[in-house]
Coordinates of C-alpha atoms in Angstrom, one line a residue:
X30 CA -0.1 0.0 -0.2
X31 CA 1.1 3.6 -1.0
X32 CA 1.6 5.9 2.5
X33 CA -1.1 8.7 0.3
X34 CA -3.8 5.8 0.6
X35 CA -2.4 4.8 4.8
X36 CA -2.2 8.7 5.3
X37 CA -6.3 8.9 4.2
X38 CA -7.7 6.2 6.5
X39 CA -7.0 8.7 9.0
X40 CA -7.9 11.4 6.8
X41 CA -11.1 10.2 6.1
X42 CA -11.9 9.4 9.9
X43 CA -14.7 11.4 11.5
X44 CA -12.9 11.9 14.9
X45 CA -9.6 12.3 13.0
X46 CA -11.8 15.6 11.1
X47 CA -13.7 16.6 14.5
X48 CA -9.6 16.5 16.4
X49 CA -8.3 18.7 13.1
X50 CA -11.5 21.7 13.6
X51 CA -11.1 21.1 17.3
X52 CA -6.9 22.8 16.6
X53 CA -8.3 24.8 13.8
X54 CA -10.8 26.7 15.7
X55 CA -9.3 26.6 19.3
X56 CA -8.4 29.9 19.5
X57 CA -5.8 30.3 22.4
X58 CA -7.9 26.9 23.8
X59 CA -5.6 24.3 25.2
X60 CA -6.3 20.9 23.8
X61 CA -5.1 17.1 25.2
X62 CA -4.6 14.0 22.8
X63 CA -4.8 10.8 25.4
X64 CA -4.0 7.4 24.5
X65 CA -1.3 7.3 22.1
X66 CA 0.9 5.1 21.6
X67 CA 3.9 4.4 19.3
X68 CA 4.1 6.3 16.3
X69 CA 0.5 7.0 16.3
X70 CA 1.5 10.9 17.6
X71 CA 3.8 11.4 13.7
X72 CA 0.6 9.3 12.0
X73 CA -2.2 11.9 13.6
X74 CA 0.3 15.5 13.8
X75 CA 0.5 14.7 9.8
X76 CA -3.3 13.6 8.7
X77 CA -4.6 16.8 11.2
X78 CA -1.6 18.8 8.5
X79 CA -2.9 17.5 5.7
X80 CA -6.8 17.8 6.1
X81 CA -6.4 21.5 7.4
X82 CA -2.9 22.7 6.5
X83 CA -1.5 24.9 9.3
X84 CA 1.3 26.3 10.8
X85 CA 2.7 23.5 13.8
X86 CA 5.8 23.2 15.8
X87 CA 6.3 20.1 17.5
X88 CA 8.8 20.4 20.4
X89 CA 9.8 16.5 21.1
X90 CA 12.0 15.0 24.9
X91 CA 15.1 15.6 23.2
X92 CA 17.1 16.1 19.8
X93 CA 17.6 11.8 19.1
X94 CA 14.0 11.7 19.5
X95 CA 12.9 14.9 17.2
X96 CA 14.9 13.2 14.6
X97 CA 13.3 9.8 14.7
X98 CA 9.5 12.9 15.0
X99 CA 11.0 14.8 11.6
X100 CA 12.1 11.2 9.8
X101 CA 8.4 10.0 10.4
X102 CA 6.2 12.8 9.5
X103 CA 8.8 13.2 6.7
X104 CA 8.3 9.7 5.0
X105 CA 3.7 10.2 6.1
X106 CA 3.7 13.4 4.3
X107 CA 6.7 12.8 1.7
X108 CA 7.5 16.0 1.4
X109 CA 10.7 18.0 3.6
X110 CA 10.0 18.9 7.3
X111 CA 12.7 21.2 9.1
X112 CA 14.3 20.6 12.1
X113 CA 15.3 22.9 14.4
X114 CA 18.6 22.3 16.7
X115 CA 20.7 23.8 19.1
X116 CA 23.3 25.7 17.8
X117 CA 25.8 24.5 20.2
X118 CA 26.6 21.4 22.7
X119 CA 27.0 24.0 26.1
X120 CA 25.8 27.4 26.5
X121 CA 29.0 29.6 26.0
X122 CA 31.0 26.5 24.9
X123 CA 32.2 28.7 21.3
X124 CA 34.9 26.3 20.8
X125 CA 32.2 23.6 20.1
X126 CA 29.4 25.6 17.4
X127 CA 28.3 23.0 15.1
X128 CA 28.4 24.7 12.1
X129 CA 25.8 22.8 10.4
X130 CA 23.1 23.4 13.6
X131 CA 23.5 27.3 12.1
X132 CA 22.9 26.4 9.0
X133 CA 19.5 24.1 10.4
X134 CA 18.6 27.5 12.7
X135 CA 19.3 29.2 10.0
X136 CA 17.4 27.9 7.4
X137 CA 13.8 27.9 9.6
X138 CA 14.4 30.7 10.2
X139 CA 15.0 31.9 6.6
X140 CA 11.6 29.6 5.5
X141 CA 9.7 31.4 8.6
X142 CA 10.7 34.9 6.9
X143 CA 9.7 34.4 3.6
X144 CA 6.6 31.3 4.1
X145 CA 4.5 30.7 1.2
X146 CA 2.7 28.4 2.7
X147 CA 2.6 25.6 5.6
X148 CA 5.3 24.3 7.5
X149 CA 5.9 21.4 10.2
X150 CA 9.2 22.4 12.7
X151 CA 10.4 19.7 14.6
X152 CA 12.1 20.6 17.2
X153 CA 13.2 20.1 21.5
X154 CA 13.6 21.9 24.7
X155 CA 17.8 23.1 24.6
X156 CA 17.5 24.4 21.3
X157 CA 13.8 26.2 22.1
X158 CA 15.7 27.8 25.4
X159 CA 17.7 29.0 22.8
X160 CA 16.8 33.1 21.3
X161 CA 17.3 34.2 17.9
X162 CA 17.4 37.3 16.2
X163 CA 14.8 39.2 15.6
X164 CA 13.2 40.2 12.2
X165 CA 14.3 43.1 11.6
X166 CA 18.2 42.2 12.2
X167 CA 17.6 39.4 10.1
X168 CA 16.0 41.4 7.4
X169 CA 18.9 44.3 8.0
X170 CA 21.4 41.7 7.1
X171 CA 19.7 39.4 4.7
X172 CA 20.7 39.9 1.3
X173 CA 18.8 39.2 -1.8
X174 CA 19.1 38.6 -5.6
X175 CA 16.6 38.4 -8.1
X176 CA 16.6 36.9 -12.0
X177 CA 16.4 39.5 -14.4
X178 CA 17.9 42.5 -12.1
X179 CA 21.1 43.8 -12.1
X180 CA 23.8 42.7 -9.6
X181 CA 27.1 44.8 -9.2
X182 CA 29.8 41.7 -8.1
X183 CA 32.0 44.5 -6.4
X184 CA 29.0 45.4 -4.7
X185 CA 28.0 41.6 -3.8
X186 CA 32.3 41.1 -3.4
X187 CA 32.0 43.8 -0.5
X188 CA 28.7 43.1 0.7
X189 CA 29.9 39.6 1.5
X190 CA 33.6 40.0 2.9
X191 CA 31.8 42.4 5.5
X192 CA 30.0 39.4 6.5
X193 CA 33.2 37.2 7.1
X194 CA 32.5 34.7 4.0
X195 CA 35.7 34.0 3.1
X196 CA 36.9 33.8 -0.8
X197 CA 37.8 30.6 -2.6
X198 CA 38.9 28.6 -5.2
X199 CA 35.0 26.7 -4.9
X200 CA 32.8 26.4 -2.1
X201 CA 32.0 23.1 -0.3
X202 CA 30.6 24.1 2.8
X203 CA 28.8 26.9 4.3
X204 CA 30.8 30.9 5.0
X205 CA 32.0 30.5 1.4
X206 CA 32.1 32.1 -1.7
X207 CA 33.7 32.1 -5.1
X208 CA 33.7 34.3 -8.5
X209 CA 34.8 33.3 -12.0
X210 CA 34.0 35.8 -14.5
X211 CA 30.5 35.7 -14.4
X212 CA 29.6 33.1 -12.5
X213 CA 28.7 33.5 -8.6
X214 CA 28.7 30.0 -6.2
X215 CA 27.8 31.0 -2.6
X216 CA 26.8 28.8 0.4
X217 CA 24.9 31.4 2.4
X218 CA 23.9 29.9 5.9
X219 CA 20.3 30.1 4.9
X220 CA 19.4 26.3 2.3
X221 CA 21.3 23.1 2.7
X222 CA 23.4 23.9 -0.8
X223 CA 25.2 26.6 -2.2
X224 CA 23.5 28.9 -4.8
X225 CA 25.0 29.7 -8.2
X226 CA 25.3 32.7 -9.9
X227 CA 25.1 33.3 -13.8
X228 CA 24.5 37.0 -14.8
X229 CA 25.1 37.7 -18.8
X230 CA 26.6 41.2 -18.8
X231 CA 24.8 43.1 -15.2
X232 CA 22.1 40.9 -15.1
X233 CA 20.9 38.0 -13.4
X234 CA 20.3 35.6 -15.8
X235 CA 20.3 31.9 -13.5
X236 CA 19.9 31.0 -9.7
X237 CA 20.3 27.2 -9.2
X238 CA 21.7 25.2 -5.9
X239 CA 24.2 22.7 -7.0
X240 CA 25.9 19.5 -5.1
X241 CA 29.4 21.3 -3.9
X242 CA 31.1 17.2 -4.1
X243 CA 29.5 16.2 -8.0
X244 CA 28.7 20.2 -8.9
X245 CA 25.7 18.9 -10.5
X246 CA 22.4 21.2 -10.7
X247 CA 20.1 20.6 -7.6
X248 CA 17.7 23.0 -8.9
X249 CA 16.8 26.1 -10.5
X250 CA 15.3 29.4 -8.3
X251 CA 13.7 32.8 -9.2
X252 CA 14.8 34.7 -5.8
X253 CA 17.4 33.8 -2.9
X254 CA 18.4 35.2 0.4
X255 CA 21.6 35.3 0.8
X256 CA 22.4 35.5 5.2
X257 CA 25.7 35.5 6.9
X258 CA 26.3 32.9 9.9
X259 CA 24.1 35.1 12.3
X260 CA 25.6 33.3 15.5
X261 CA 28.9 34.2 14.7
X262 CA 28.5 37.8 12.9
X263 CA 25.0 39.4 14.8
X264 CA 25.9 37.7 18.0
X265 CA 25.5 41.1 19.6
X266 CA 22.2 42.1 18.5
X267 CA 18.9 42.2 19.8
X268 CA 17.6 38.8 20.2
X269 CA 14.0 37.3 20.9
X270 CA 12.5 33.9 22.1
X271 CA 11.7 32.1 19.0
X272 CA 8.6 31.9 20.4
X273 CA 8.5 36.0 18.9
X274 CA 9.5 34.7 15.6
X275 CA 7.3 32.1 14.9
X276 CA 4.0 33.2 13.4
X277 CA 1.3 33.7 16.0
X278 CA -1.4 31.4 14.9
X279 CA 1.4 28.4 15.2
X280 CA 0.2 24.9 16.8
X281 CA 2.2 24.3 19.2
X282 CA 2.3 20.3 20.0
X283 CA 4.9 19.4 23.7
X284 CA 5.5 15.7 24.3
X285 CA 6.1 16.9 27.7
X286 CA 5.1 20.3 28.5
X287 CA 6.9 20.1 32.0
X288 CA 9.7 19.0 31.3
X289 CA 10.4 21.5 28.1
X290 CA 10.0 24.0 31.0
X291 CA 12.3 22.6 33.1
X292 CA 15.1 22.2 30.8
X293 CA 14.6 25.7 29.7
X294 CA 15.0 26.8 33.2
X295 CA 18.4 24.0 33.7
X296 CA 19.6 25.8 30.4
X297 CA 19.1 29.1 31.4
X298 CA 20.7 28.3 34.8
X299 CA 23.2 26.9 32.9
X300 CA 24.4 29.8 30.9
X301 CA 24.5 31.7 33.6
X302 CA 27.1 30.0 35.1
X303 CA 29.2 29.4 32.3
X304 CA 29.1 33.3 32.1
X305 CA 30.3 33.6 35.5
X306 CA 32.8 31.8 35.0
X307 CA 33.9 33.7 32.0
X308 CA 33.8 37.0 34.1
X309 CA 36.1 35.7 36.9
X310 CA 38.3 34.8 33.9
X311 CA 38.4 37.7 31.8
X312 CA 38.2 41.1 32.6
X313 CA 36.3 42.7 30.4
X314 CA 32.2 41.6 29.1
X315 CA 33.4 40.0 26.4
X316 CA 30.2 38.5 25.4
X317 CA 26.4 39.3 25.7
X318 CA 24.6 38.6 29.1
X319 CA 22.2 34.9 29.3
X320 CA 19.0 36.4 29.4
X321 CA 19.8 38.1 25.9
X322 CA 20.6 35.0 24.7
X323 CA 18.6 32.5 26.4
X324 CA 14.6 32.2 28.0
X325 CA 14.4 30.8 31.2
X326 CA 11.5 28.8 32.4
X327 CA 9.3 32.0 33.3
X328 CA 9.1 33.6 30.3
X329 CA 8.9 30.4 28.7
X330 CA 5.8 29.6 30.2
X331 CA 4.8 33.6 29.7
X332 CA 4.9 33.7 25.6
X333 CA 4.1 29.8 25.1
X334 CA 0.5 30.4 26.9
X335 CA 0.3 33.4 23.5
X336 CA 0.3 30.4 21.6
X337 CA -2.5 27.3 20.9
X338 CA -1.0 24.1 23.1
X339 CA -1.9 20.5 22.7
X340 CA 0.0 17.8 24.8
X341 CA -0.2 14.2 23.6
X342 CA 2.5 12.7 25.4
X343 CA 2.3 10.7 29.3
X344 CA 1.8 13.2 31.0
X345 CA -0.4 16.2 31.2
X346 CA -0.6 19.1 32.9
X347 CA -1.8 22.6 31.0
X348 CA -5.4 23.9 32.9
X349 CA -8.8 24.2 31.6
X350 CA -8.0 21.7 28.3
X351 CA -10.2 20.5 25.7
X352 CA -9.6 16.5 25.7
X353 CA -9.4 14.1 22.5
X354 CA -9.2 10.9 24.1
X355 CA -7.5 7.8 21.3
X356 CA -7.7 3.9 22.7
X357 CA -4.3 2.3 21.3
X358 CA -1.4 0.2 22.6
X359 CA 2.2 0.0 22.0
X360 CA 3.5 -2.3 19.4
X361 CA 3.8 -5.7 21.5
X362 CA 7.7 -7.3 22.2
X363 CA 7.6 -10.8 20.7
X364 CA 11.2 -11.4 21.5
X365 CA 10.7 -13.2 17.3
X366 CA 8.1 -15.3 18.4
X367 CA 6.8 -15.8 14.8
X368 CA 4.3 -18.0 16.2
X369 CA 2.9 -15.9 18.6
X370 CA 3.2 -12.5 16.3
X371 CA 1.8 -15.2 13.5
X372 CA -1.6 -15.3 16.4
X373 CA -1.7 -12.1 17.6
X374 CA -1.8 -10.7 13.7
X375 CA -4.8 -12.5 13.6
X376 CA -6.7 -12.6 16.1
X377 CA -6.3 -8.9 15.1
X378 CA -7.7 -9.8 12.0
X379 CA -10.9 -11.9 13.5
X380 CA -12.0 -9.1 15.2
X381 CA -12.4 -6.6 11.8
X382 CA -8.5 -5.8 12.4
X383 CA -6.0 -3.8 9.0
X384 CA -2.9 -4.7 9.7
X385 CA -0.3 -3.3 8.2
X386 CA 3.7 -3.9 8.5
X387 CA 5.9 -1.0 7.8
X388 CA 9.6 -2.2 6.1
X389 CA 12.6 0.6 4.8
X390 CA 13.0 -2.7 2.4
X391 CA 10.9 -5.4 0.8
X392 CA 13.1 -7.9 0.9
X393 CA 11.7 -8.1 4.5
X394 CA 8.1 -8.2 4.3
X395 CA 8.3 -10.8 1.5
X396 CA 10.3 -13.3 4.4
X397 CA 7.4 -12.8 7.1
X398 CA 5.1 -13.7 3.6
X399 CA 7.1 -16.2 3.5
X400 CA 7.0 -17.5 7.6
X401 CA 3.4 -16.7 7.4
X402 CA 3.0 -19.0 5.1
X403 CA 4.6 -21.5 6.8
X404 CA 3.1 -21.0 10.1
X405 CA -0.8 -19.6 9.9
X406 CA -1.2 -19.2 6.3
X407 CA -4.4 -17.0 6.8
X408 CA -2.9 -14.4 8.1
X409 CA -2.8 -10.5 6.2
X410 CA -1.7 -8.5 6.4
X411 CA -0.2 -5.1 4.3
X412 CA 3.4 -4.2 3.8
X413 CA 3.6 -0.2 3.9
X414 CA 7.4 0.3 2.5
X415 CA 8.6 3.5 4.4
X416 CA 9.3 3.0 7.7
X417 CA 8.4 4.9 11.5
X418 CA 10.3 4.5 14.4
X419 CA 7.6 3.1 16.4
X420 CA 4.4 0.6 16.1
X421 CA 0.8 0.6 17.9
X422 CA -2.3 -0.8 17.9
X423 CA -4.6 1.7 16.8
X424 CA -8.1 0.0 18.7
X425 CA -10.3 3.6 17.5
X426 CA -9.3 2.9 13.1
X427 CA -9.3 -1.5 14.2
X428 CA -5.9 -0.7 12.9
X429 CA -2.5 -2.7 13.5
X430 CA 0.3 -1.1 12.7
X431 CA 3.3 -3.1 13.7
X432 CA 7.5 -2.2 12.4
X433 CA 10.2 -4.6 11.5
X434 CA 13.1 -3.6 13.3
X435 CA 11.1 -4.3 16.2
X436 CA 9.4 -7.8 14.9
X437 CA 13.2 -8.6 14.5
X438 CA 14.6 -6.6 16.8
X439 CA 17.4 -4.4 14.1
X440 CA 18.7 -1.4 15.1
X441 CA 16.3 1.0 13.2
X442 CA 17.6 5.1 12.1
X443 CA 16.2 7.6 11.2
X444 CA 17.6 9.1 8.5
X445 CA 16.9 12.1 5.7
X446 CA 15.8 12.3 2.5
X447 CA 19.1 11.2 0.0
X448 CA 18.6 13.9 -2.9
X449 CA 21.7 12.1 -4.6
X450 CA 23.2 8.1 -5.7
X451 CA 26.5 8.4 -5.8
X452 CA 29.1 7.9 -8.8
X453 CA 32.5 7.4 -9.5
X454 CA 32.4 11.2 -10.8
X455 CA 34.9 13.1 -9.0
X456 CA 34.1 15.2 -6.1
X457 CA 35.7 18.5 -4.9
X458 CA 37.1 17.0 -1.5
X459 CA 39.0 14.3 -3.9
X460 CA 40.1 16.8 -6.0
X461 CA 41.9 18.7 -3.0
X462 CA 44.0 14.8 -2.5
X463 CA 45.0 14.8 -6.3
X464 CA 48.6 16.0 -6.0
X465 CA 50.5 17.3 -9.7
X466 CA 51.4 14.4 -11.0
X467 CA 48.4 12.0 -10.4
X468 CA 46.2 10.1 -13.8
X469 CA 42.8 11.2 -14.0
X470 CA 40.9 9.7 -17.0
X471 CA 37.7 12.2 -18.9
X472 CA 35.1 11.1 -20.1
X473 CA 35.9 12.9 -23.5
X474 CA 39.6 13.1 -24.0
X475 CA 41.5 9.6 -22.1
X476 CA 43.8 9.4 -19.5
X477 CA 46.0 12.6 -18.3
X478 CA 47.8 14.2 -15.8
X479 CA 46.4 16.6 -13.6
X480 CA 49.1 19.7 -13.4
X481 CA 46.6 21.9 -10.7
X482 CA 44.3 24.5 -10.9
X483 CA 44.5 27.4 -12.4
X484 CA 43.0 31.1 -13.4
X485 CA 42.3 31.2 -16.9
X486 CA 41.2 34.9 -18.4
X487 CA 38.0 33.8 -20.8
X488 CA 35.8 37.0 -22.5
X489 CA 37.4 39.9 -19.9
X490 CA 37.2 37.2 -16.7
X491 CA 38.5 35.3 -14.1
X492 CA 38.0 31.4 -14.6
X493 CA 38.9 28.3 -12.2
X494 CA 39.8 25.4 -14.3
X495 CA 41.6 22.6 -14.1
X496 CA 44.9 21.4 -16.7
X497 CA 45.5 18.6 -17.7
X498 CA 48.3 17.2 -19.5
X499 CA 48.0 14.9 -21.9
X500 CA 50.6 13.4 -24.6
X501 CA 53.0 15.6 -26.7
X502 CA 52.6 18.1 -23.4
X503 CA 49.6 19.2 -24.9
X504 CA 47.4 21.5 -22.4
X505 CA 43.6 21.1 -21.9
X506 CA 41.9 23.6 -19.8
X507 CA 38.8 21.8 -17.7
X508 CA 36.0 24.6 -16.5
X509 CA 35.5 23.7 -12.7
X510 CA 31.9 23.2 -13.6
X511 CA 32.9 20.0 -15.7
X512 CA 34.6 18.3 -12.6
X513 CA 31.9 15.8 -12.7
X514 CA 33.4 14.5 -16.7
X515 CA 36.5 13.3 -14.3
X516 CA 37.2 11.1 -12.4
X517 CA 40.5 9.9 -10.7
X518 CA 42.7 7.1 -12.4
X519 CA 41.5 3.4 -11.5
X520 CA 43.8 0.4 -13.0
X521 CA 46.3 -2.4 -12.0
X522 CA 47.7 -1.8 -9.3
X523 CA 51.2 -0.2 -10.0
X524 CA 50.6 -0.3 -13.5
X525 CA 51.8 3.0 -15.5
X526 CA 48.9 3.7 -17.9
X527 CA 49.5 5.2 -21.5
X528 CA 48.4 8.7 -21.9
X529 CA 46.1 9.7 -24.8
X530 CA 46.8 11.9 -27.1
X531 CA 44.4 15.2 -28.3
X532 CA 42.8 15.1 -31.4
X533 CA 43.2 11.4 -32.5
X534 CA 40.6 8.7 -31.7
X535 CA 42.9 6.6 -29.7
X536 CA 40.8 7.2 -27.0
X537 CA 37.4 6.7 -28.8
X538 CA 38.4 3.2 -30.1
X539 CA 39.6 2.2 -26.8
X540 CA 35.6 2.8 -25.6
X541 CA 34.5 1.3 -28.4
X542 CA 37.0 -1.8 -27.7
X543 CA 35.6 -1.7 -24.5
X544 CA 31.5 -1.7 -25.6
X545 CA 32.4 -4.4 -28.1
X546 CA 33.8 -6.4 -24.8
X547 CA 31.0 -5.6 -23.2
X548 CA 28.3 -6.4 -25.3
X549 CA 30.8 -9.5 -25.9
X550 CA 30.4 -10.1 -22.1
X551 CA 26.6 -9.8 -22.3
X552 CA 26.1 -12.2 -25.4
X553 CA 28.6 -14.9 -23.3
X554 CA 26.0 -14.6 -19.9
X555 CA 22.8 -14.8 -22.0
X556 CA 24.3 -18.0 -23.6
X557 CA 25.1 -19.4 -20.1
X558 CA 21.9 -18.7 -18.3
X559 CA 20.2 -20.1 -21.8
X560 CA 22.0 -23.8 -21.2
X561 CA 21.6 -23.4 -17.8
X562 CA 18.0 -23.2 -17.9
X563 CA 17.5 -25.2 -20.8
X564 CA 19.9 -28.0 -19.2
X565 CA 17.9 -30.3 -16.4
X566 CA 18.8 -29.7 -12.4
X567 CA 18.4 -30.6 -9.5
X568 CA 15.7 -28.6 -7.1
X569 CA 16.6 -27.7 -4.0
X570 CA 13.8 -27.6 -1.0
X571 CA 12.4 -24.5 -0.6
X572 CA 13.3 -22.1 1.9
X573 CA 12.3 -22.8 5.5
X574 CA 10.3 -19.6 7.8
X575 CA 13.6 -20.5 10.2
X576 CA 16.0 -20.4 6.9
X577 CA 13.5 -17.2 6.4
X578 CA 13.8 -15.8 10.6
X579 CA 17.7 -15.9 10.0
X580 CA 18.6 -13.8 7.5
X581 CA 16.4 -11.3 9.2
X582 CA 17.1 -11.3 12.8
X583 CA 21.0 -9.8 11.3
X584 CA 19.9 -6.2 13.8
X585 CA 22.0 -4.3 11.0
X586 CA 20.4 -3.7 7.6
X587 CA 21.6 -5.5 4.8
X588 CA 23.7 -4.0 1.6
X589 CA 22.4 -4.5 -1.5
X590 CA 24.9 -8.1 -2.0
X591 CA 23.7 -9.4 1.2

């Protein structure tokens, strides 16, 4: 079953629609959703978001739980759900700032400042305790670039230098930029991918994001916002609570409101301790005071109560709340007893429940079908080709949703959506490791020696190029944008390859021979498999459920070869 069909079971339910309507029209009334187990909480959040799209802020216990919850929502909604993390590991430990987290925080702030549709943001108490730059300062320190507008490269370069962007030959992390003629690469702190701006004269001809490793384009854009590192450059600007930054009609979900309050207060107290130690060790105040950078418990309580608050965990403390009761239970532990699992599913089936089993890998549900065919072939379940962090039994809608990793006691990890598949094309990281004299292969021109990077003038503008030396010292300059056409030479260990000759048919002939050889091998394999198919063989007994159980019990995800 497709994820959209599974989600529609909940979207179409009358009780869920009532809950969604109650949340949408709640005003400032608190709401409690009781009895949610496993990943049913994420399923309810996703269903309500689909019924009435509106801004949601979901606060989980900690960073790990937030990441798993975000992963559930992304799998259910098939769209990007942003995580809002803390900038650093401990207050005032600036040597432990995580640039990836700063980028993610800035991406959320940029999205909220320029939002076009309803969004779900997932966070946790420590991240919520840390104040953010105010909207006015963010707008003042944002440089916008739009398609077909004029852009002064010199002015843009001065802006980037002012905000501590580093000028490099090519960008690979946030806070860097590169200028090659009419092409400008900028890795802003507002997006996970760097931007590539191409000019026609002084007019912006195209804007797109690209993968810094392969240099391949990701998506085309009409406008972008370039934002500096708000954690370092704008530290002394006036800051505000994240509650003051989000839209006022945002619905705020808490897994545990009291726990969140306590952690926010504890984070503030740790910040005070660190601030006191720094003042003792330094004669001057070099950082902002804690109240300028963090919320305490009192301000958290005051600011959060301006919103509709929804509690959905196991502890409920908010007064005068409207209550919606769910009747669910967590997935039982079967300890790999498949007879017990089959009996459980069959009993639910007889009671009119629909059985679902989620799995990242379809092979897992195929193994389960084989196991049930031997144990009890009357068991019926529908496979779901996506993962959830925890299974559940929902007695309201008569749905059983179990996860394969809990059934087989396998390790389950959250994962972000992969936007690219890996290839053998050279990455910027590999390019940095190349030494002059190393052999490389260009897909169009053959084997050459790498001779470093060199700035070349093209139409009056300097551009970065890769210098390759071919036979008879012929030179070829390859634009950095065509990096994906080059790969490091791989051949027999210790064997020196023959360097190709530019302008000859030598490389084309080698490629043609290689293609012919591949076709010959394919023909041999086809003939071999035809003989095997026509010949008589020995029929082994099919795998028993014990074999399937053994294969499935491996606690880590199988590789494609396995």
